[in-house]
Amino acid sequence: MILDLAGIFVFAISGGLVAVRKGLDVFGVLVLAGTTGLGGGFLRDVLIDATPPAALADWRYLVVPVVAGLITFAYPSALGRQERRVAVFDAFGLALFCVAGSLKAAEYGLGPVPAALMGMVTGIGGGMVRDLLAGRVPVVFRGELYAIPALAGAAVAVAGERTDVPIAVVATAGALTCLVWRLLALWRGWQAPLPASATPSV
Amino acid sequence: MILDLAGIFVFAISGGLVAVRKGLDVFGVLVLAGTTGLGGGFLRDVLIDATPPAALADWRYLVVPVVAGLITFAYPSALGRQERRVAVFDAFGLALFCVAGSLKAAEYGLGPVPAALMGMVTGIGGGMVRDLLAGRVPVVFRGELYAIPALAGAAVAVAGERTDVPIAVVATAGALTCLVWRLLALWRGWQAPLPASATPSV
Amino acid sequence: MILDLAGIFVFAISGGLVAVRKGLDVFGVLVLAGTTGLGGGFLRDVLIDATPPAALADWRYLVVPVVAGLITFAYPSALGRQERRVAVFDAFGLALFCVAGSLKAAEYGLGPVPAALMGMVTGIGGGMVRDLLAGRVPVVFRGELYAIPALAGAAVAVAGERTDVPIAVVATAGALTCLVWRLLALWRGWQAPLPASATPSV
């Protein structure tokens, strides 16, 4: 639970930073912080029909992104300088969300492949909604290795959940898969492959 | 009910005007009119699981935005000149929707904070979907004071609904809170605060 | 069923081509292929509350867009040259989806007008989500005659479903209505009407 809120906090900070860079007002900062922190879980809950989403049923889930948004609004330049550190925390959030999301989807009766996909959506959905609202193509499509580690971690969790291994071990293995891969990608600058005819037109 | 349809009509006009300005075809005008008029209610109904949305169950909810869209398509310049008047009517629609949305959410068992948020979403959601479809950052994030009055009106309605005060009085108080604040903001040009380091990059 | 998968395949190809043109990475190509192929059905299923969407319950619905995406990623220029042929196949997909979508919505208890609209959404929704994710205004709003044939086909199917005519005949009539109209529009370059004051500002 505390881990969950910490993940939402870190995601919300990244949403708030995008809003500040785009010159949005205080309300835009709060909304982008909120959708980035909670959007992945919302998307998952609507798709697997676990409505109303958990975030609407417990006020603590709403307070955390608001606080994160206000902090970002007040100290944007200080946080902007820490962006590399934010990216590291963000990798922890991603690892947590992809595992929690896939296990929740499996619990709601989805098969293993869709459950792993839902885990990935939980991890990356908030950032995608953030980028749509901020009027830019989701960064997750733009070469950085972000979604694949989330999918891998979710797949490990879903696969393990069908065995006799205790759920805590399975969840840790899934989260570590995602976390290590993502941190390596950040550190080494790994990129996802681009199409052969690399003549992008905007 | 008639108020509801009037609110949808005004919102749909604003959606149609954006579509005309973007040079979309008649179908684009109708879709933007429809999503602006009905989008907020759709978002709310999907999130609180009141599906299928009311707008799909009653044809009158569909006829109104289509008529509004066709009028906008036929007389765009006449309506464009009346934009200030449209903004005033729009404030009435916003006041109505935020109260109706929050009371419906409370009726579906949401707590007071999420119910107030759902009221705000009902009021501003249509305009946000309109801006996304038209390929621009939602204007509601861009400094104009629009979402905060909606949230305030919804909060008044939700708070009052828990007391013994008759629901008609509560709804009127909530709607007036939103309406007066929004009209003052329009008249005085009030803006929401921007971040300190106001060096927006696009 | 096989027809359904073929429709998803063709839609997914069109999504992958847009992603390649925008210079997205392999993940972006797969996601755009997947959302274009499955997005219309997702939107419909969430709105009529048929969750979890069929595409999440059957792995074959997920394999098809992944394969289509990988093919597009590997041979973008070959497929790009065939774009006119892709548009023809796409018309078949549109005809199929608008009929299947409207009949499913009618089965879930929607009235005839909303059911026809849901059929149209099933046909055009995937392309709209594709364009939103790729950061452009949906092409379906931009003058090409695409949504109206889908709506017409869905309307024929819904109207026929209320008569004694066998369902196979009704479905075929609806699909042919959409298909012939769309192919004629492609062949003759028919456009949807634009607003009178055609001075679009971007």
XYZ file of C-alpha atoms in Angstrom:
606
model
C 0.000 0.000 0.000
C 2.709 2.459 0.977
C 4.679 1.245 -2.031
C 1.630 1.868 -4.191
C 1.279 5.443 -2.977
C 5.018 6.014 -3.453
C 4.716 4.849 -7.063
C 1.784 7.193 -7.666
C 3.786 10.032 -6.127
C 6.757 9.540 -8.436
C 4.560 9.215 -11.529
C 2.647 12.339 -10.518
C 5.893 14.306 -10.232
C 6.787 13.367 -13.802
C 3.327 14.453 -14.955
C 3.608 17.765 -13.155
C 7.019 18.457 -14.707
C 5.625 17.952 -18.221
C 2.763 20.337 -17.428
C 5.130 23.008 -16.095
C 7.304 22.736 -19.219
C 4.239 23.181 -21.406
C 3.353 26.382 -19.529
C 0.067 25.070 -18.154
C -1.631 26.718 -15.179
C -1.931 25.299 -11.662
C -5.010 23.302 -12.589
C -3.267 21.770 -15.612
C -0.327 20.801 -13.401
C -2.647 19.106 -10.903
C -4.611 17.270 -13.596
C -1.501 16.041 -15.369
C -0.036 14.950 -12.032
C -3.268 13.130 -11.220
C -3.716 11.423 -14.565
C -0.088 10.346 -14.715
C -0.220 8.912 -11.217
C -3.609 7.264 -11.478
C -4.262 6.913 -15.221
C -2.712 3.477 -15.651
C -4.812 2.021 -12.869
C -7.937 3.753 -14.242
C -7.426 2.326 -17.728
C -6.916 -1.161 -16.306
C -9.939 -0.963 -14.009
C -12.234 0.245 -16.789
C -11.018 -2.479 -19.154
C -11.357 -5.336 -16.647
C -14.589 -3.816 -15.294
C -13.328 -3.310 -11.735
C -15.327 -0.079 -11.462
C -15.497 2.280 -9.721
C -11.686 2.418 -9.860
C -9.941 1.941 -6.525
C -8.594 5.488 -6.748
C -12.130 6.870 -6.529
C -13.024 4.761 -3.509
C -10.140 5.780 -1.245
C -9.282 9.442 -0.718
C -5.617 8.720 -0.004
C -5.141 7.832 -3.663
C -6.335 11.305 -4.548
C -4.344 13.240 -1.975
C -0.984 11.866 -3.071
C -1.015 13.194 -6.666
C -2.440 16.520 -5.508
C 0.444 16.944 -3.075
C 2.932 15.867 -5.742
C 1.382 18.323 -8.206
C 1.546 21.213 -5.735
C 5.193 20.457 -4.953
C 6.003 20.395 -8.655
C 4.090 23.643 -9.155
C 6.004 25.330 -6.354
C 9.513 24.069 -7.102
C 9.642 23.189 -10.790
C 13.251 24.167 -11.400
C 14.588 22.287 -8.372
C 12.765 19.141 -9.492
C 13.735 19.671 -13.125
C 17.421 19.523 -12.159
C 16.768 16.197 -10.419
C 15.218 14.667 -13.495
C 17.687 11.817 -13.715
C 16.928 10.905 -10.122
C 13.193 11.152 -10.863
C 13.722 8.696 -13.739
C 15.310 6.211 -11.326
C 12.393 6.480 -8.899
C 10.072 6.239 -11.871
C 11.634 2.857 -12.720
C 10.675 1.645 -9.240
C 7.120 2.848 -9.815
C 7.002 1.106 -13.177
C 8.222 -2.177 -11.675
C 5.640 -1.999 -8.916
C 2.715 -1.077 -11.143
C 3.326 -3.661 -13.852
C 3.382 -6.475 -11.279
C 0.430 -5.218 -9.237
C -1.595 -4.547 -12.386
C -1.003 -7.959 -13.921
C -1.815 -9.788 -10.688
C -5.041 -7.809 -10.273
C -6.048 -8.604 -13.853
C -5.323 -12.297 -13.310
C -7.436 -12.195 -10.153
C -10.325 -10.808 -12.230
C -10.187 -13.888 -14.434
C -8.142 -12.741 -17.419
C -5.948 -15.288 -19.181
C -2.158 -15.019 -18.877
C -1.471 -13.042 -22.074
C -4.130 -10.375 -21.498
C -3.183 -10.186 -17.813
C 0.435 -9.458 -18.711
C -0.726 -6.814 -21.188
C -2.917 -5.217 -18.519
C 0.132 -5.104 -16.239
C 2.038 -3.227 -18.935
C -0.929 -0.870 -19.431
C -1.021 -0.158 -15.694
C 2.661 0.756 -15.807
C 2.732 2.871 -18.946
C -0.906 4.060 -19.242
C -0.537 7.049 -16.943
C 2.376 8.406 -18.946
C 0.506 7.868 -22.203
C -2.545 9.802 -20.990
C -0.199 12.531 -19.701
C 1.391 12.906 -23.122
C -1.969 12.930 -24.923
C -3.290 15.682 -22.647
C -0.062 17.636 -23.073
C -0.415 17.416 -26.850
C 2.625 15.281 -27.688
C 3.172 11.811 -29.077
C 3.648 9.446 -26.107
C 7.365 9.262 -25.299
C 6.939 5.549 -24.739
C 6.686 5.183 -28.550
C 9.806 7.238 -29.200
C 12.654 4.810 -28.887
C 13.322 4.738 -25.166
C 13.171 1.244 -23.672
C 10.277 1.596 -21.254
C 7.303 -0.562 -22.174
C 9.208 -3.776 -22.897
C 10.664 -4.062 -19.370
C 7.165 -3.457 -17.974
C 5.760 -6.202 -20.175
C 8.584 -8.555 -19.173
C 8.026 -7.945 -15.465
C 4.293 -8.477 -15.844
C 4.890 -11.693 -17.795
C 7.161 -13.050 -15.059
C 4.551 -12.250 -12.432
C 1.707 -13.851 -14.387
C 3.732 -16.946 -15.209
C 4.836 -17.372 -11.596
C 1.335 -16.870 -10.249
C 0.280 -20.126 -11.974
C 2.939 -22.159 -10.155
C 3.247 -23.136 -6.488
C 5.834 -20.483 -5.764
C 4.634 -18.102 -3.000
C 3.088 -14.925 -4.398
C 5.570 -12.673 -2.596
C 8.496 -14.373 -4.344
C 6.719 -14.190 -7.689
C 5.919 -10.502 -7.294
C 9.495 -9.719 -6.278
C 10.891 -11.628 -9.251
C 8.587 -9.764 -11.638
C 9.377 -6.379 -10.165
C 13.125 -7.055 -10.228
C 12.965 -8.159 -13.887
C 11.352 -4.886 -14.858
C 13.478 -2.741 -12.552
C 16.880 -4.108 -13.519
C 16.121 -4.006 -17.249
C 14.801 -0.459 -17.050
C 17.721 0.796 -14.959
C 20.198 -0.830 -17.337
C 18.409 0.818 -20.269
C 18.610 4.198 -18.523
C 22.270 3.744 -17.624
C 23.427 2.389 -20.962
C 21.065 4.446 -23.119
C 19.508 1.378 -24.738
C 16.992 2.156 -27.440
C 14.160 0.160 -28.969
C 14.731 -0.593 -32.665
C 13.408 1.833 -35.277
C 11.932 0.819 -38.645
C 14.377 0.147 -41.476
C 13.358 3.080 -43.666
C 14.165 5.609 -40.986
C 12.860 8.664 -42.791
C 10.320 9.911 -40.271
C 8.025 12.665 -41.424
C 6.306 14.766 -38.783
C -34.397 17.495 -18.091
C -34.992 20.508 -20.337
C -32.138 22.241 -18.515
C -29.978 19.216 -19.192
C -30.697 19.326 -22.902
C -30.084 23.073 -22.970
C -26.674 22.527 -21.365
C -25.816 19.876 -23.941
C -26.923 22.238 -26.708
C -24.640 25.052 -25.572
C -21.661 22.747 -25.107
C -22.291 21.233 -28.527
C -22.238 24.692 -30.137
C -18.814 25.342 -28.612
C -17.579 21.991 -29.949
C -18.926 22.715 -33.407
C -17.233 26.119 -33.494
C -13.847 24.589 -32.695
C -14.372 22.042 -35.485
C -15.290 24.729 -38.002
C -12.196 26.756 -37.064
C -10.021 23.690 -37.588
C -11.487 23.235 -41.083
C -13.053 19.867 -40.370
C -15.821 18.456 -42.578
C -19.482 18.120 -41.666
C -18.873 14.805 -39.944
C -16.068 16.277 -37.849
C -18.354 19.146 -36.838
C -21.081 16.726 -35.766
C -18.691 14.487 -33.855
C -17.041 17.378 -32.036
C -20.474 18.813 -31.227
C -21.590 15.426 -29.922
C -18.494 14.669 -27.867
C -18.426 18.150 -26.352
C -22.102 17.960 -25.425
C -22.114 14.391 -24.161
C -18.458 13.597 -23.395
C -18.467 14.707 -19.783
C -21.457 12.542 -18.959
C -19.924 9.607 -20.854
C -16.658 9.843 -18.931
C -18.526 9.983 -15.631
C -20.819 7.073 -16.493
C -17.946 4.838 -17.583
C -15.937 5.663 -14.436
C -18.811 5.068 -12.006
C -19.991 2.087 -14.054
C -23.438 3.503 -14.888
C -23.307 1.898 -18.329
C -24.713 2.071 -20.897
C -24.479 5.853 -20.569
C -27.838 7.633 -20.339
C -27.115 9.382 -23.623
C -27.196 6.038 -25.433
C -30.479 5.008 -23.874
C -32.554 8.067 -24.816
C -32.564 9.364 -28.380
C -33.307 12.966 -27.327
C -29.791 13.193 -25.920
C -28.466 12.369 -29.359
C -30.734 14.659 -31.357
C -29.760 17.818 -29.478
C -26.030 17.825 -30.312
C -26.767 16.816 -33.904
C -29.071 19.820 -34.303
C -26.530 22.080 -32.602
C -23.797 20.732 -34.884
C -25.858 21.302 -38.028
C -26.672 24.876 -36.970
C -22.997 25.560 -36.328
C -22.092 24.007 -39.664
C -24.614 26.188 -41.476
C -23.964 29.516 -39.734
C -20.425 29.401 -38.374
C -19.615 33.091 -38.822
C -22.853 34.288 -37.206
C -22.182 32.081 -34.179
C -18.514 32.999 -34.122
C -19.431 36.660 -33.654
C -21.609 35.681 -30.698
C -18.792 33.853 -28.971
C -18.908 35.987 -25.845
C -22.612 35.235 -25.512
C -21.912 31.530 -26.083
C -19.380 31.694 -23.223
C -22.074 33.046 -20.920
C -24.504 30.282 -21.843
C -21.634 27.849 -21.477
C -21.231 28.988 -17.860
C -24.864 28.019 -17.256
C -24.198 24.598 -18.777
C -21.098 24.173 -16.633
C -23.013 25.065 -13.451
C -25.758 22.617 -14.299
C -23.476 19.737 -15.243
C -21.130 19.949 -12.280
C -24.048 19.771 -9.847
C -25.956 17.042 -11.695
C -22.767 15.012 -12.184
C -21.708 15.165 -8.555
C -25.180 14.244 -7.270
C -25.365 11.282 -9.651
C -21.948 10.075 -8.520
C -22.969 10.390 -4.854
C -26.117 8.404 -5.634
C -23.908 5.618 -7.066
C -22.151 5.337 -3.737
C -19.008 7.401 -4.225
C -17.581 9.235 -1.231
C -17.780 13.039 -1.099
C -14.330 13.850 -2.517
C -14.578 11.517 -5.536
C -18.194 12.606 -6.108
C -17.148 16.259 -6.267
C -14.358 15.324 -8.687
C -16.823 13.421 -10.870
C -19.011 16.531 -10.918
C -16.062 18.546 -12.186
C -15.300 15.857 -14.779
C -18.899 15.972 -15.987
C -18.609 19.720 -16.452
C -15.193 19.930 -18.104
C -14.818 16.457 -19.664
C -16.689 17.254 -22.856
C -14.461 20.225 -23.577
C -11.333 18.194 -22.852
C -12.332 15.437 -25.273
C -13.203 18.126 -27.854
C -9.734 19.635 -27.580
C -8.013 16.250 -27.765
C -9.924 15.328 -30.929
C -9.178 18.731 -32.415
C -5.473 18.251 -31.736
C -4.864 20.986 -29.187
C -3.949 21.096 -25.515
C -7.200 21.383 -23.517
C -7.979 25.083 -22.988
C -9.044 24.230 -19.466
C -5.323 23.816 -18.628
C -4.355 27.128 -20.205
C -4.940 29.692 -17.510
C -8.632 30.466 -17.857
C -10.584 29.968 -14.630
C -12.982 27.205 -15.647
C -12.398 23.976 -13.747
C -12.088 25.477 -10.270
C -15.609 27.007 -10.293
C -16.962 23.653 -11.480
C -15.176 21.862 -8.639
C -16.435 24.437 -6.136
C -20.036 24.065 -7.299
C -19.787 20.283 -7.168
C -18.280 20.454 -3.673
C -21.132 22.636 -2.429
C -23.684 20.225 -3.884
C -22.005 17.163 -2.380
C -21.573 18.783 1.031
C -25.186 19.938 1.102
C -26.519 16.577 0.011
C -25.269 15.097 3.311
C -27.301 17.569 5.387
C -31.068 17.885 5.911
C -31.377 20.783 3.490
C -33.808 19.930 0.651
C -32.023 18.736 -2.465
C -33.463 21.524 -4.636
C -31.926 24.163 -2.386
C -28.603 22.319 -2.325
C -28.499 21.963 -6.101
C -29.350 25.629 -6.593
C -26.635 26.704 -4.152
C -24.047 24.543 -5.930
C -25.052 25.770 -9.372
C -25.014 29.416 -8.266
C -21.551 29.010 -6.711
C -20.172 27.737 -9.987
C -22.126 30.183 -12.160
C -21.296 33.362 -10.275
C -17.616 32.509 -9.974
C -17.350 31.599 -13.633
C -19.194 34.709 -14.829
C -17.013 36.919 -12.614
C -13.930 35.219 -14.044
C -15.191 35.859 -17.595
C -16.090 39.476 -16.845
C -12.930 40.364 -14.926
C -10.578 38.175 -16.943
C -9.410 36.225 -13.893
C -6.671 33.722 -14.587
C -5.473 30.645 -12.761
C -1.912 31.008 -11.449
C 0.981 29.884 -13.637
C 4.176 28.207 -12.383
C 6.926 30.471 -11.056
C 9.470 29.704 -13.789
C 7.173 30.918 -16.554
C 9.391 29.923 -19.441
C 7.073 27.571 -21.307
C 8.626 25.570 -24.102
C 6.334 24.105 -26.742
C -14.667 -15.177 -36.990
C -12.067 -15.517 -39.739
C -13.592 -12.431 -41.346
C -13.281 -10.648 -38.023
C -9.593 -11.474 -37.726
C -9.025 -10.414 -41.336
C -10.619 -7.055 -40.597
C -8.414 -6.586 -37.549
C -5.372 -7.489 -39.647
C -6.097 -4.866 -42.297
C -6.815 -2.166 -39.724
C -3.632 -3.066 -37.870
C -1.588 -2.669 -41.052
C -2.939 0.849 -41.498
C -2.057 1.648 -37.884
C 1.463 0.287 -38.296
C 2.013 2.360 -41.439
C 1.073 5.564 -39.631
C 3.488 4.670 -36.818
C 6.341 3.994 -39.248
C 5.720 7.338 -40.998
C 5.871 9.122 -37.659
C 9.242 7.524 -36.931
C 8.078 5.576 -33.891
C 10.027 2.607 -32.565
C 9.020 -1.055 -32.779
C 6.878 -0.781 -29.674
C 5.036 2.233 -31.038
C 4.382 0.348 -34.280
C 2.954 -2.614 -32.352
C 0.795 -0.451 -30.115
C -0.601 1.583 -33.006
C -1.262 -1.625 -34.924
C -3.010 -3.084 -31.894
C -5.110 -0.046 -31.053
C -6.161 0.469 -34.658
C -7.159 -3.156 -35.027
C -8.881 -3.554 -31.691
C -9.676 0.015 -30.566
C -13.124 0.245 -32.138
C -14.269 -2.937 -30.452
C -12.760 -1.807 -27.152
C -14.583 1.516 -27.238
C -17.865 -0.210 -28.039
C -17.435 -2.858 -25.339
C -16.607 -0.297 -22.657
C -19.578 1.890 -23.632
C -22.110 -0.955 -23.708
C -20.501 -2.538 -20.640
C -19.546 -5.818 -22.346
C -16.344 -5.981 -20.320
C -13.806 -7.434 -20.313
C -13.622 -6.767 -24.059
C -13.663 -9.874 -26.220
C -10.155 -9.064 -27.429
C -8.816 -9.600 -23.914
C -10.551 -12.934 -23.487
C -9.237 -14.661 -26.623
C -5.525 -14.649 -27.418
C -6.095 -14.922 -31.183
C -7.408 -11.361 -31.183
C -4.087 -10.250 -29.778
C -1.831 -12.298 -32.036
C -3.268 -10.910 -35.264
C -2.374 -7.236 -34.728
C 1.044 -8.183 -33.360
C 1.793 -10.133 -36.528
C 0.444 -7.293 -38.674
C 2.581 -4.820 -36.749
C 5.735 -6.887 -37.134
C 5.141 -7.252 -40.883
C 4.653 -3.497 -41.197
C 7.787 -2.897 -39.144
C 9.824 -5.208 -41.348
C 8.525 -4.134 -44.784
C 7.231 -0.579 -44.419
C 8.172 0.614 -47.899
C 6.675 -2.403 -49.675
C 3.410 -1.915 -47.824
C 3.508 1.843 -48.296
C 3.506 1.366 -52.065
C 0.419 -0.821 -51.734
C -1.489 1.823 -49.838
C -4.323 2.035 -52.347
C -4.797 -1.718 -52.100
C -4.708 -1.456 -48.296
C -7.480 1.154 -48.522
C -9.621 -1.291 -50.475
C -9.115 -4.048 -47.915
C -9.740 -1.460 -45.236
C -13.170 -0.815 -46.769
C -13.968 -4.511 -46.312
C -12.893 -4.276 -42.681
C -15.026 -1.188 -42.170
C -18.097 -2.879 -43.688
C -17.630 -5.914 -41.484
C -17.020 -4.016 -38.269
C -19.898 -1.564 -38.577
C -22.375 -4.412 -39.077
C -20.942 -6.674 -36.377
C -20.678 -3.751 -33.940
C -24.237 -2.568 -34.417
C -25.687 -6.076 -34.096
C -23.716 -6.682 -30.895
C -24.941 -3.383 -29.451
C -28.556 -4.242 -30.355
C -28.099 -7.618 -28.668
C -27.009 -5.794 -25.495
C -30.335 -3.984 -25.429
C -29.521 -0.628 -27.029
C -32.218 1.107 -29.065
C -31.857 1.334 -32.843
C -30.273 4.808 -33.061
C -27.597 4.203 -30.408
C -26.945 0.725 -31.825
C -26.280 2.172 -35.275
C -23.967 4.767 -33.715
C -22.101 2.020 -31.836
C -21.672 0.207 -35.148
C -20.097 3.309 -36.625
C -17.869 3.686 -33.557
C -16.721 0.078 -33.924
C -15.758 0.789 -37.529
C -14.032 4.135 -37.116
C -12.959 4.066 -33.451
C -9.710 2.211 -34.040
C -8.563 4.748 -36.599
C -9.503 7.621 -34.323
C -7.495 6.232 -31.417
C -4.589 5.609 -33.825
C -4.597 9.238 -34.932
C -4.843 10.551 -31.374
C -1.864 8.455 -30.280
C 0.089 9.543 -33.350
C -0.605 13.189 -32.507
C -2.759 14.173 -35.466
C -6.375 15.205 -35.948
C -8.354 12.075 -36.885
C -8.380 11.757 -40.687
C -12.007 10.708 -40.439
C -12.837 14.386 -39.708
C -10.812 15.676 -42.627
C -13.147 15.465 -45.578
C -12.751 11.873 -46.729
C -16.035 9.986 -46.895
C -15.452 7.255 -44.332
C -17.761 7.527 -41.337
C -21.007 8.114 -43.219
C -20.835 4.796 -45.139
C -20.127 3.035 -41.837
C -23.144 4.683 -40.242
C -25.313 3.816 -43.250
C -24.261 0.167 -43.158
C -24.890 -0.024 -39.427
C -28.318 1.605 -39.864
C -29.300 -0.938 -42.517
C -28.234 -3.788 -40.253
C -30.096 -2.431 -37.224
C -33.253 -1.706 -39.212
C -33.222 -5.153 -40.790
C -32.615 -6.880 -37.480
C -36.065 -5.703 -36.313
C -37.816 -7.373 -39.263
C -38.359 -11.048 -40.087
C -35.599 -11.109 -42.657
C -32.937 -13.725 -41.748
C -29.983 -12.198 -39.943
C -27.463 -13.362 -42.557
C -29.313 -11.450 -45.277
C -29.566 -8.370 -43.077
C -25.874 -8.447 -42.221
C -24.912 -8.884 -45.862
C -27.145 -5.987 -46.931
C -25.633 -3.721 -44.271
C -22.081 -4.687 -45.151
C -22.691 -4.195 -48.870
C -24.226 -0.756 -48.267
C -21.114 0.361 -46.438
C -18.679 -1.376 -48.778
C -20.105 -0.114 -52.070
C -20.454 3.451 -50.831
C -16.947 3.495 -49.419
C -15.384 1.966 -52.547
C -17.252 4.451 -54.762
C -15.995 7.286 -52.544
C -12.424 5.985 -52.867
C -12.700 5.531 -56.619
C -14.434 8.830 -57.378
C -12.683 10.877 -54.690
C -15.939 11.906 -53.015
C -15.521 14.323 -50.138
C -17.733 15.205 -47.218
C -18.916 18.842 -47.330
C -16.843 21.512 -45.610
C -18.264 24.511 -43.745
C -19.242 27.545 -45.823
C -16.578 29.878 -44.430
C -13.764 27.616 -45.546
C -10.934 29.552 -43.951
C -9.437 26.870 -41.726
C -6.853 28.014 -39.242
C -4.486 25.427 -37.837
